[in-house]
Coordinates of C-alpha atoms in Angstrom, one line a residue:
Chain A
X1 CA -47.7 -27.0 23.0
X2 CA -46.4 -23.5 22.5
X3 CA -44.2 -23.6 25.6
X4 CA -42.8 -27.0 24.5
X5 CA -41.9 -25.5 21.0
X6 CA -40.3 -22.5 22.6
X7 CA -38.3 -24.6 25.0
X8 CA -37.2 -26.9 22.1
X9 CA -36.2 -23.9 19.9
X10 CA -34.3 -22.3 22.8
X11 CA -32.4 -25.5 23.5
X12 CA -31.6 -25.9 19.8
X13 CA -30.3 -22.3 19.6
X14 CA -28.2 -22.8 22.7
X15 CA -26.8 -26.1 21.3
X16 CA -25.9 -24.4 18.1
X17 CA -24.2 -21.5 19.8
X18 CA -22.2 -23.9 22.0
X19 CA -21.1 -25.8 19.0
X20 CA -20.1 -22.6 17.2
X21 CA -17.9 -21.4 20.1
X22 CA -14.8 -23.5 19.1
X23 CA -15.2 -22.1 15.5
X24 CA -15.3 -18.5 16.8
X25 CA -12.5 -19.2 19.2
X26 CA -10.4 -20.6 16.4
X27 CA -10.4 -17.2 14.7
X28 CA -9.1 -15.5 17.8
X29 CA -5.4 -16.5 17.8
X30 CA -4.9 -15.3 14.3
X31 CA -6.5 -11.9 14.9
X32 CA -4.9 -11.6 18.3
X33 CA -1.4 -12.2 17.0
X34 CA -1.9 -9.9 14.0
X35 CA -3.0 -7.1 16.3
X36 CA -0.3 -8.0 18.9
X37 CA 2.5 -7.7 16.3
X38 CA 1.1 -4.5 15.0
X39 CA 0.9 -3.1 18.5
X40 CA 4.4 -4.3 19.2
X41 CA 5.6 -2.3 16.1
X42 CA 3.8 0.8 17.4
X43 CA 5.3 0.1 20.8
X44 CA 8.9 0.0 19.5
X45 CA 8.3 3.3 17.7
X46 CA 7.1 4.8 21.0
X47 CA 10.1 3.4 22.8
X48 CA 12.5 4.9 20.2
X49 CA 11.1 8.3 20.6
X50 CA 10.9 8.0 24.4
X51 CA 14.6 7.1 24.6
X52 CA 15.5 10.2 22.7
X53 CA 13.3 12.3 25.0
X54 CA 14.7 10.7 28.1
X55 CA 11.2 9.5 29.0
X56 CA 12.2 6.4 30.9
X57 CA 8.7 5.7 32.3
X58 CA 7.3 5.3 28.7
X59 CA 10.2 3.1 27.8
X60 CA 9.6 0.8 30.8
X61 CA 5.9 0.7 30.3
X62 CA 6.0 0.0 26.6
X63 CA 8.7 -2.6 27.1
X64 CA 6.4 -4.2 29.7
X65 CA 3.7 -4.5 27.1
X66 CA 6.2 -6.1 24.7
X67 CA 7.1 -8.6 27.3
X68 CA 3.4 -9.5 28.0
X69 CA 2.8 -10.1 24.3
X70 CA 6.0 -12.0 23.8
X71 CA 5.0 -14.4 26.5
X72 CA 1.7 -15.1 24.7
X73 CA 3.2 -15.7 21.3
X74 CA 3.7 -19.5 21.4
X75 CA 0.1 -19.9 22.6
X76 CA -1.2 -17.8 19.6
X77 CA 0.0 -20.4 17.1
X78 CA -2.1 -23.5 17.8
X79 CA -2.3 -26.2 15.1
X80 CA -5.8 -25.2 14.2
X81 CA -4.9 -21.5 13.5
X82 CA -2.3 -21.5 10.7
X83 CA -3.9 -18.5 9.0
X84 CA -5.3 -18.0 5.5
X85 CA -3.6 -17.6 2.1
X86 CA -2.3 -14.1 2.9
X87 CA -1.0 -15.2 6.3
X88 CA 2.6 -14.2 7.0
X89 CA 3.1 -17.2 9.2
X90 CA 5.3 -19.8 7.6
X91 CA 4.6 -23.5 8.0
X92 CA 8.0 -23.9 9.6
X93 CA 6.5 -22.4 12.8
X94 CA 4.6 -25.7 13.4
X95 CA 7.4 -27.9 12.0
X96 CA 10.0 -26.3 14.3
X97 CA 7.7 -25.2 17.2
X98 CA 10.3 -25.6 20.0
X99 CA 12.7 -23.4 18.1
X100 CA 9.9 -20.9 17.4
X101 CA 9.0 -20.8 21.1
X102 CA 12.7 -20.2 21.9
X103 CA 12.8 -17.2 19.6
X104 CA 9.6 -15.8 21.2
X105 CA 11.3 -16.3 24.6
X106 CA 14.3 -14.3 23.3
X107 CA 11.9 -11.5 22.4
X108 CA 10.4 -11.8 25.9
X109 CA 13.8 -11.7 27.6
X110 CA 15.2 -8.8 25.6
X111 CA 12.0 -6.8 26.3
X112 CA 12.3 -7.6 30.0
X113 CA 15.9 -6.5 30.0
X114 CA 14.9 -3.3 28.3
X115 CA 12.3 -2.6 30.9
X116 CA 14.7 -3.4 33.7
X117 CA 17.3 -1.0 32.2
X118 CA 14.7 1.7 31.9
X119 CA 13.8 1.4 35.6
X120 CA 17.4 2.1 36.6
X121 CA 18.2 5.7 37.7
X122 CA 20.6 7.6 35.4
X123 CA 20.6 5.0 32.7
X124 CA 22.1 6.4 29.5
X125 CA 20.6 6.7 26.1
X126 CA 23.4 4.5 24.7
X127 CA 22.5 1.6 27.1
X128 CA 18.8 1.8 26.3
X129 CA 19.5 2.0 22.6
X130 CA 21.6 -1.1 22.9
X131 CA 18.8 -2.9 24.8
X132 CA 16.3 -1.8 22.1
X133 CA 18.6 -3.0 19.4
X134 CA 18.6 -6.4 21.1
X135 CA 14.8 -6.4 21.1
X136 CA 14.8 -5.6 17.4
X137 CA 17.4 -8.2 16.7
X138 CA 15.2 -10.8 18.4
X139 CA 12.3 -9.8 16.1
X140 CA 14.5 -10.0 13.0
X141 CA 15.9 -13.4 14.0
X142 CA 12.4 -14.9 14.3
X143 CA 11.0 -13.1 11.2
X144 CA 13.9 -14.3 9.1
X145 CA 13.0 -17.9 9.7
X146 CA 9.3 -17.9 10.4
X147 CA 7.7 -14.9 8.6
X148 CA 6.8 -14.9 4.9
X149 CA 8.4 -12.2 2.8
X150 CA 11.3 -11.5 5.1
Chain B
X1 CA -15.8 1.7 -34.6
X2 CA -15.2 2.4 -38.2
X3 CA -18.1 4.4 -39.6
X4 CA -17.8 6.8 -42.5
X5 CA -17.8 10.0 -40.6
X6 CA -14.9 9.0 -38.4
X7 CA -11.2 8.9 -38.9
X8 CA -8.1 8.0 -36.9
X9 CA -6.3 10.8 -35.4
X10 CA -3.2 11.1 -33.1
X11 CA -4.6 12.0 -29.6
X12 CA -2.1 10.7 -27.1
X13 CA 1.5 11.9 -27.1
X14 CA 4.4 9.5 -26.5
X15 CA 5.3 10.8 -22.9
X16 CA 1.7 10.2 -21.7
X17 CA 1.7 6.7 -23.2
X18 CA 5.1 5.8 -21.8
X19 CA 4.0 7.1 -18.4
X20 CA 0.8 5.1 -18.4
X21 CA 2.4 1.8 -19.4
X22 CA 5.4 2.2 -17.2
X23 CA 3.1 2.7 -14.2
X24 CA 1.0 -0.3 -15.4
X25 CA 4.2 -2.4 -15.1
X26 CA 5.5 -0.9 -11.9
X27 CA 2.4 -0.9 -9.7
X28 CA 2.0 -4.7 -9.6
X29 CA 5.8 -4.9 -8.9
X30 CA 5.2 -2.6 -5.9
X31 CA 2.6 -4.9 -4.5
X32 CA 4.6 -8.0 -5.2
X33 CA 7.8 -6.7 -3.6
X34 CA 5.9 -5.5 -0.6
X35 CA 4.3 -8.9 -0.1
X36 CA 7.6 -10.7 -0.7
X37 CA 9.4 -8.4 1.8
X38 CA 11.8 -7.1 -0.8
X39 CA 11.8 -3.7 0.8
X40 CA 14.9 -2.3 -0.9
X41 CA 13.5 -3.1 -4.3
X42 CA 10.1 -1.9 -3.2
X43 CA 11.6 1.4 -2.2
X44 CA 13.6 1.8 -5.4
X45 CA 10.5 1.2 -7.5
X46 CA 8.5 3.5 -5.3
X47 CA 10.9 6.3 -5.9
X48 CA 10.8 5.6 -9.6
X49 CA 7.0 5.9 -9.4
X50 CA 7.3 9.1 -7.5
X51 CA 9.4 10.6 -10.3
X52 CA 6.9 9.4 -12.8
X53 CA 3.9 10.9 -11.0
X54 CA 5.8 14.2 -10.4
X55 CA 6.5 14.3 -14.1
X56 CA 2.9 13.6 -15.0
X57 CA 1.7 16.4 -12.7
X58 CA 4.1 18.8 -14.4
X59 CA 3.1 17.5 -17.8
X60 CA -0.5 18.1 -16.9
X61 CA 0.2 21.8 -16.9
X62 CA 2.8 22.1 -19.7
X63 CA 2.4 19.0 -21.8
X64 CA 0.4 18.2 -24.9
X65 CA -3.2 19.3 -25.1
X66 CA -4.9 16.0 -24.2
X67 CA -2.4 15.5 -21.3
X68 CA -3.2 18.9 -19.7
X69 CA -5.6 18.9 -16.8
X70 CA -7.3 22.0 -18.1
X71 CA -8.3 20.0 -21.2
X72 CA -10.1 17.1 -19.5
X73 CA -10.9 18.1 -15.9
X74 CA -14.4 19.6 -16.4
X75 CA -16.2 19.1 -13.1
X76 CA -19.3 17.3 -11.9
X77 CA -21.6 18.8 -14.4
X78 CA -19.5 17.4 -17.3
X79 CA -19.7 14.0 -15.6
X80 CA -23.5 14.2 -15.3
X81 CA -23.7 15.3 -18.9
X82 CA -21.5 12.4 -20.0
X83 CA -23.5 9.9 -18.1
X84 CA -26.7 11.2 -19.6
X85 CA -25.6 11.5 -23.2
X86 CA -22.4 9.3 -23.6
X87 CA -20.9 12.3 -25.4
X88 CA -17.5 13.8 -24.3
X89 CA -16.3 17.2 -25.3
X90 CA -12.7 16.2 -25.2
X91 CA -10.7 14.1 -27.5
X92 CA -8.7 12.6 -24.6
X93 CA -10.1 11.5 -21.3
X94 CA -13.8 11.5 -20.9
X95 CA -15.2 13.1 -17.7
X96 CA -15.4 9.8 -15.9
X97 CA -11.9 8.9 -17.0
X98 CA -10.7 12.3 -15.8
X99 CA -12.0 11.6 -12.3
X100 CA -10.2 8.3 -12.3
X101 CA -7.0 10.0 -13.5
X102 CA -7.1 12.5 -10.7
X103 CA -8.0 9.8 -8.1
X104 CA -5.1 7.6 -9.2
X105 CA -2.6 10.4 -9.4
X106 CA -3.5 11.7 -6.0
X107 CA -3.4 8.3 -4.4
X108 CA -0.2 7.2 -6.0
X109 CA 1.4 10.6 -5.1
X110 CA 0.5 10.3 -1.4
X111 CA 1.5 6.7 -1.5
X112 CA 4.9 7.4 -2.9
X113 CA 5.5 10.3 -0.5
X114 CA 4.4 8.4 2.5
X115 CA 6.7 5.5 1.5
X116 CA 9.6 7.9 1.7
X117 CA 8.9 8.4 5.4
X118 CA 7.8 4.8 6.3
X119 CA 9.6 2.2 8.4
X120 CA 9.0 -1.4 9.4
X121 CA 10.3 -0.6 12.9
X122 CA 13.0 -3.2 13.1
X123 CA 15.2 -3.3 10.0
X124 CA 14.0 -1.2 7.1
X125 CA 13.6 2.6 6.9
X126 CA 12.4 4.7 4.0
X127 CA 15.0 7.2 2.7
X128 CA 13.5 10.1 4.7
X129 CA 12.2 8.2 7.8
X130 CA 15.1 9.6 9.8
X131 CA 13.7 13.1 9.3
X132 CA 10.7 12.3 11.5
X133 CA 10.1 10.8 14.9
X134 CA 9.6 7.0 15.1
X135 CA 5.9 7.5 16.1
X136 CA 5.3 9.8 13.1
X137 CA 7.0 7.4 10.8
X138 CA 4.9 4.6 12.2
X139 CA 1.7 6.6 11.6
X140 CA 2.8 7.3 8.1
X141 CA 3.5 3.7 7.5
X142 CA 0.0 2.8 8.6
X143 CA -1.3 5.3 6.1
X144 CA 1.0 3.8 3.4
X145 CA -0.4 0.3 4.1
X146 CA -4.0 1.5 4.1
X147 CA -3.6 3.4 0.9
X148 CA -2.3 0.3 -0.8
X149 CA -5.8 -1.2 -0.5
X150 CA -7.4 2.0 -1.9
X151 CA -4.9 2.0 -4.8
X152 CA -5.6 -1.7 -5.6
X153 CA -9.3 -0.9 -5.6
X154 CA -8.9 2.1 -7.9
X155 CA -6.8 0.1 -10.3
X156 CA -9.5 -2.6 -10.4
X157 CA -12.2 -0.1 -11.0
X158 CA -10.2 1.5 -13.8
X159 CA -9.6 -1.7 -15.6
X160 CA -13.2 -2.8 -15.3
X161 CA -14.4 0.7 -16.4
X162 CA -12.2 0.5 -19.5
X163 CA -13.5 -2.9 -20.4
X164 CA -17.1 -1.9 -19.7
X165 CA -16.7 1.2 -21.9
X166 CA -15.5 -1.1 -24.7
X167 CA -18.4 -3.4 -24.3
X168 CA -21.1 -0.7 -23.9
X169 CA -19.8 2.0 -26.2
X170 CA -17.8 -0.1 -28.6
X171 CA -14.8 2.1 -28.1
X172 CA -11.5 0.4 -27.4
X173 CA -9.5 2.7 -25.1
X174 CA -6.6 0.4 -24.7
X175 CA -5.1 0.4 -28.3
X176 CA -5.1 4.2 -28.5
X177 CA -3.0 4.3 -25.3
X178 CA -0.4 2.2 -27.2
X179 CA -0.7 3.7 -30.7
X180 CA -1.6 7.2 -29.7
X181 CA -4.4 7.2 -32.3
X182 CA -8.2 7.2 -31.7
X183 CA -11.2 7.1 -33.9
X184 CA -12.7 10.6 -33.9
X185 CA -15.5 12.4 -35.6
X186 CA -14.7 14.0 -38.9
X187 CA -13.9 17.6 -38.5
X188 CA -12.3 17.2 -35.1
X189 CA -9.2 19.4 -34.8
X190 CA -5.9 17.7 -34.1
X191 CA -4.7 18.4 -30.5
X192 CA -1.6 20.5 -29.9
X193 CA 1.4 18.5 -29.0
X194 CA 4.4 19.5 -26.8
X195 CA 7.7 18.2 -27.9
X196 CA 8.9 15.0 -26.3
X197 CA 12.2 16.6 -25.5
X198 CA 10.3 18.8 -23.0
X199 CA 8.9 15.7 -21.3
X200 CA 12.4 14.2 -21.1
X201 CA 13.7 17.4 -19.5
X202 CA 11.0 17.4 -16.9
X203 CA 11.5 13.8 -16.1
X204 CA 15.3 14.1 -15.7
X205 CA 14.9 17.3 -13.6
X206 CA 12.5 15.5 -11.3
X207 CA 14.8 12.5 -10.9
X208 CA 17.8 14.7 -10.2
X209 CA 15.8 16.7 -7.6
X210 CA 14.9 13.5 -5.8
X211 CA 18.4 12.3 -6.0
X212 CA 19.7 15.5 -4.5
X213 CA 17.1 15.4 -1.8
X214 CA 18.1 11.9 -0.8
X215 CA 21.8 12.9 -0.6
X216 CA 21.4 16.1 1.3
X217 CA 18.5 15.4 3.7

């Protein structure tokens, strides 16, 4: 009797946990993109300082991280994760998803170009600053249309 | 609170009252402009708040009696005594109120200063962000964002405390901060007041110093 009760309870708990996984998973894109954008901002600050110091390795590595995150962006905005009341994500993201994805792609491409430039020998501060400006412009372009309070 | 051994007396000077209610108006605007992304407006209001706080700090040393820190900052023993007896030695802020004044002034000051050096990383820089590295500015911005939550919490505690004080002790602290007059025990000596012109001079001097700093740094 006891073993049957224990097995039943175990199955019940396992079933509940399995059912809860989608709920838990639903919260992940929101937190992941919030953290990803925060980290991108920190990364841009590191890149700016690294360009001034001539630290091309840091520029390239941080740009690589930006590229990796940029590639993930469209996937972090599924229909079921539009964020709460204080979310900065505008509804236009889902209404114009192809355009939003294009802007994320622009962020990705500009970050890749910055990384590529940083891996070239004897690249000048001016060239890197221009590449970084392009990255920032890609951020601004998307924020203007898809971020609340911009 | 009108009982026979009490009378109304002027306690709060005009500069202190103006400071309080101007801050009351500007702090919500700071939150709203930050949320709305109106960073230029946010920065302008932030600098106005910095001038106000710098004025209040100076006024706390050379202003009217009840505005001076030495009048109302009495230490933990005074807070304990106030909590035990409900009696305050000062005409102005009671010991708990004093603690809140210090907490708010310190938080707002650090918030305003950190805002000067903050940056959003892509399009907006505080007026002195160029004086630091981007990583340092980024770190200061994180502090600025975190302190906003602390400031909001302190403001809520302050408002709740004032309302609770009214309910529990029957003393309205809000009207005196408008009128300047409080009900006090008979025989209480009127506080010494510093002329409002002095407050105006301090305020203008602080504003000019900030303006000069912005232009030269």
